[in-house]
């Protein structure tokens, strides 16, 4: 390796392959492996080029010295991930490969994704693995992995790294590490000292306020007392057909009033006093940023934000869509609208709509307010898929393509009709509506909901029979529990976390056992963590503090704030909190241990015993054989001998579900290295016999 | 119960909150229907929209007041 060469850093192997194949144009491209790490080699303009993938971050923040059992910790350094995290062994080979290839390289290019994380991944490799090459390195900036854009980015390299993004990225990692390590240790060690058992309790700068939202909502739901109200339901018969009318008030607060209305109007005639027709324009939707894509994917497919992000990243790595971790709602003309639509013509699914749009003289997308300096909104590249998409990929891709096309559509026009009917001093309304011009909606099917109600022809002064007027007793409802998509929106609205981290934080809440179920229910541990922090250091779960830090970190990105200042601020905020937690360690440990025990017990409850009807079925262990089984709690008072076998080697998880066939509880079996499955605990369940037959 | 603390010697923090809500809401129920405190508690216990803490407090009071 005597001759000098170029070393290009890519974020992931798929991206490296795309970059190498675009820049080499397929000529002399060699895929090589070094200790199972793939990398690419080719010649460009007589010079050898290596494209080497990282695997996300290969360096991370860690404490300089000392063990895991103390806090506070305020001294840290960046170190290879394999030295810090279990399961990161592969990063050793990656770092060694970069080290080896950097020795005889004379040109360095960071071609990781153009955002904070990508900039930081490249920077740490250049600084630590390539031993101080960060100052001479250049930066490739692109938003899609299409051949054209990659070649353009290579031919128009940024002369140096984006140091402001790097600085912002480093600060974010360091601040999050300071918060995470110290607060998590404070909680975990307090609980360990109290009950002697180790349970990881984590809390972070963003995780704390997010969990607080869920707990606050849970408190509202659990303490909710409904209030009755009444709704008037009126049916009018017009030309032999029934139509539902809306009463002037949505809710009646007193029953006697509702009874009076029914008495005075039911079976009586009403008179049409006015007919109003209005045209409303419905504007096209804005292009997708990551948050709106995640919400729409949850709405239509039930995908969690994390799942949507994972799928979108795969589509990006296959050069099918632009970079998905964007907060932009802008589609600049430079992305070449017509070029994308021309490409989409090749897909018969989109051919018709693409043709319609291409026939327009001018293409102008509807754009939202949000901007992202690094990337435009999410859009399809139009490049046909090279391989068949998975079901999830096909769904997200279709949603993105149709949304993209819809943004170019004209406003839809809806004709709304409001007929006002008066009867005995009360007013009723008959609402109708239909789309008279589809506009953008034609491009966004089936992701657009059009409620059409066609009304009969009516005239002012016409008499209408109110065939049936009745009241419905209703009760106010508690606010809904958050789901991953609504929680994501709340985090966005409160400006906590980033587009790249929010989905992961929501996942962590599940992993730590702080919440369960899709409609997020705060568990006892979740409650205890929030309550403890609220009692001893409320600032940690306040949105204010994390938002302030977030704003400062954004300022670093723009060059208006220094990393050192933000770190000093963070330590100044943390130090008194940790001092306080240390003085109340016993109390904190006691509160948390109690919740851990309750949660541990809850996880072992399978359901109500179908035999005695009063005991609870629990996962127990035999004292004689140490084998695991399901037994009834009434056994301990001599009332029930119900016992059921359990697999000994697979994992077992309780659910709150019951079998649709026999009504017995359902559990989840998680065999080692095999797919988990649900099973009814009833050995004689008819559903099992059906399967056997 | 998530904390050992007792308020007013009867309820923990959360059940005290629910008790306050029951008292507040009773006034609205009385306005909406002619209903006694006991009937109100019975209705609240039956209602599927009632939160679990509020239901527990209603059941506790009903039992205590006979």
PDB file of N, CA, C and O in Angstrom, chain A residues 50 55 109 134 144 150 161 188 214 218 330 358 379 384 426 438 471 496 587 640:
ATOM      1  N   UNK A  50     -10.795   4.103  -1.346  1.00  0.00           N
ATOM      2  CA  UNK A  50     -11.405   3.110  -0.449  1.00  0.00           C
ATOM      3  C   UNK A  50     -12.653   3.723   0.184  1.00  0.00           C
ATOM      4  O   UNK A  50     -12.591   4.848   0.694  1.00  0.00           O
ATOM      5  N   UNK A  55     -20.353   1.620  11.575  1.00  0.00           N
ATOM      6  CA  UNK A  55     -21.578   0.894  11.910  1.00  0.00           C
ATOM      7  C   UNK A  55     -22.287   1.776  12.922  1.00  0.00           C
ATOM      8  O   UNK A  55     -22.372   1.489  14.093  1.00  0.00           O
ATOM      9  N   UNK A 109     -12.415  11.843   3.300  1.00  0.00           N
ATOM     10  CA  UNK A 109     -13.748  12.427   3.052  1.00  0.00           C
ATOM     11  C   UNK A 109     -14.754  11.780   4.000  1.00  0.00           C
ATOM     12  O   UNK A 109     -14.829  10.549   4.093  1.00  0.00           O
ATOM     13  N   UNK A 134      -8.925  14.994  11.162  1.00  0.00           N
ATOM     14  CA  UNK A 134     -10.192  15.728  11.064  1.00  0.00           C
ATOM     15  C   UNK A 134     -10.008  17.117  10.454  1.00  0.00           C
ATOM     16  O   UNK A 134     -10.931  17.636   9.833  1.00  0.00           O
ATOM     17  N   UNK A 144     -29.929  12.192  -0.847  1.00  0.00           N
ATOM     18  CA  UNK A 144     -30.376  10.881  -1.325  1.00  0.00           C
ATOM     19  C   UNK A 144     -29.144  10.097  -1.741  1.00  0.00           C
ATOM     20  O   UNK A 144     -28.078  10.681  -1.990  1.00  0.00           O
ATOM     21  N   UNK A 150     -24.894  11.532  -5.599  1.00  0.00           N
ATOM     22  CA  UNK A 150     -23.618  11.157  -4.978  1.00  0.00           C
ATOM     23  C   UNK A 150     -22.447  11.677  -5.808  1.00  0.00           C
ATOM     24  O   UNK A 150     -21.460  12.195  -5.264  1.00  0.00           O
ATOM     25  N   UNK A 161     -14.716  19.765   7.332  1.00  0.00           N
ATOM     26  CA  UNK A 161     -15.842  19.155   8.044  1.00  0.00           C
ATOM     27  C   UNK A 161     -16.771  20.253   8.552  1.00  0.00           C
ATOM     28  O   UNK A 161     -16.351  21.397   8.730  1.00  0.00           O
ATOM     29  N   UNK A 188     -30.650   3.720  40.702  1.00  0.00           N
ATOM     30  CA  UNK A 188     -30.348   2.287  40.776  1.00  0.00           C
ATOM     31  C   UNK A 188     -29.652   1.943  42.087  1.00  0.00           C
ATOM     32  O   UNK A 188     -30.040   1.001  42.775  1.00  0.00           O
ATOM     33  N   UNK A 214     -46.552  10.883  30.673  1.00  0.00           N
ATOM     34  CA  UNK A 214     -47.373   9.665  30.716  1.00  0.00           C
ATOM     35  C   UNK A 214     -47.976   9.477  32.105  1.00  0.00           C
ATOM     36  O   UNK A 214     -49.152   9.131  32.244  1.00  0.00           O
ATOM     37  N   UNK A 218     -51.822   9.392  33.307  1.00  0.00           N
ATOM     38  CA  UNK A 218     -52.316   8.223  34.045  1.00  0.00           C
ATOM     39  C   UNK A 218     -53.064   8.669  35.305  1.00  0.00           C
ATOM     40  O   UNK A 218     -54.109   8.101  35.648  1.00  0.00           O
ATOM     41  N   UNK A 330     -40.058  21.403   3.489  1.00  0.00           N
ATOM     42  CA  UNK A 330     -39.816  22.140   2.240  1.00  0.00           C
ATOM     43  C   UNK A 330     -39.317  21.188   1.153  1.00  0.00           C
ATOM     44  O   UNK A 330     -38.534  20.282   1.440  1.00  0.00           O
ATOM     45  N   UNK A 358     -47.287  15.771 -14.618  1.00  0.00           N
ATOM     46  CA  UNK A 358     -46.312  16.187 -15.630  1.00  0.00           C
ATOM     47  C   UNK A 358     -46.952  17.041 -16.726  1.00  0.00           C
ATOM     48  O   UNK A 358     -46.262  17.810 -17.406  1.00  0.00           O
ATOM     49  N   UNK A 379     -38.900  12.807   0.347  1.00  0.00           N
ATOM     50  CA  UNK A 379     -39.517  12.642  -0.978  1.00  0.00           C
ATOM     51  C   UNK A 379     -38.971  11.386  -1.641  1.00  0.00           C
ATOM     52  O   UNK A 379     -37.879  10.913  -1.292  1.00  0.00           O
ATOM     53  N   UNK A 384     -36.636   3.141  -9.509  1.00  0.00           N
ATOM     54  CA  UNK A 384     -37.398   1.909  -9.267  1.00  0.00           C
ATOM     55  C   UNK A 384     -36.658   0.991  -8.292  1.00  0.00           C
ATOM     56  O   UNK A 384     -35.425   0.907  -8.335  1.00  0.00           O
ATOM     57  N   UNK A 426     -87.118  25.289  19.183  1.00  0.00           N
ATOM     58  CA  UNK A 426     -85.784  24.680  19.182  1.00  0.00           C
ATOM     59  C   UNK A 426     -85.244  24.628  17.751  1.00  0.00           C
ATOM     60  O   UNK A 426     -86.004  24.561  16.793  1.00  0.00           O
ATOM     61  N   UNK A 438     -61.897  17.209  -6.679  1.00  0.00           N
ATOM     62  CA  UNK A 438     -61.002  16.358  -5.884  1.00  0.00           C
ATOM     63  C   UNK A 438     -59.601  16.947  -5.673  1.00  0.00           C
ATOM     64  O   UNK A 438     -59.014  16.799  -4.617  1.00  0.00           O
ATOM     65  N   UNK A 471     -83.492  11.367  23.600  1.00  0.00           N
ATOM     66  CA  UNK A 471     -82.230  11.792  24.215  1.00  0.00           C
ATOM     67  C   UNK A 471     -81.381  10.574  24.568  1.00  0.00           C
ATOM     68  O   UNK A 471     -81.907   9.503  24.858  1.00  0.00           O
ATOM     69  N   UNK A 496     -38.650  18.726  23.051  1.00  0.00           N
ATOM     70  CA  UNK A 496     -37.692  17.919  23.821  1.00  0.00           C
ATOM     71  C   UNK A 496     -37.268  16.727  22.969  1.00  0.00           C
ATOM     72  O   UNK A 496     -38.071  16.134  22.259  1.00  0.00           O
ATOM     73  N   UNK A 587     -34.584   7.021  51.622  1.00  0.00           N
ATOM     74  CA  UNK A 587     -35.995   7.246  51.291  1.00  0.00           C
ATOM     75  C   UNK A 587     -36.263   6.904  49.824  1.00  0.00           C
ATOM     76  O   UNK A 587     -37.249   6.251  49.494  1.00  0.00           O
ATOM     77  N   UNK A 640     -57.789 -23.971  46.680  1.00  0.00           N
ATOM     78  CA  UNK A 640     -57.767 -24.335  45.254  1.00  0.00           C
ATOM     79  C   UNK A 640     -56.449 -25.037  44.918  1.00  0.00           C
ATOM     80  O   UNK A 640     -55.378 -24.598  45.364  1.00  0.00           O
TER      81      UNK A 640
END
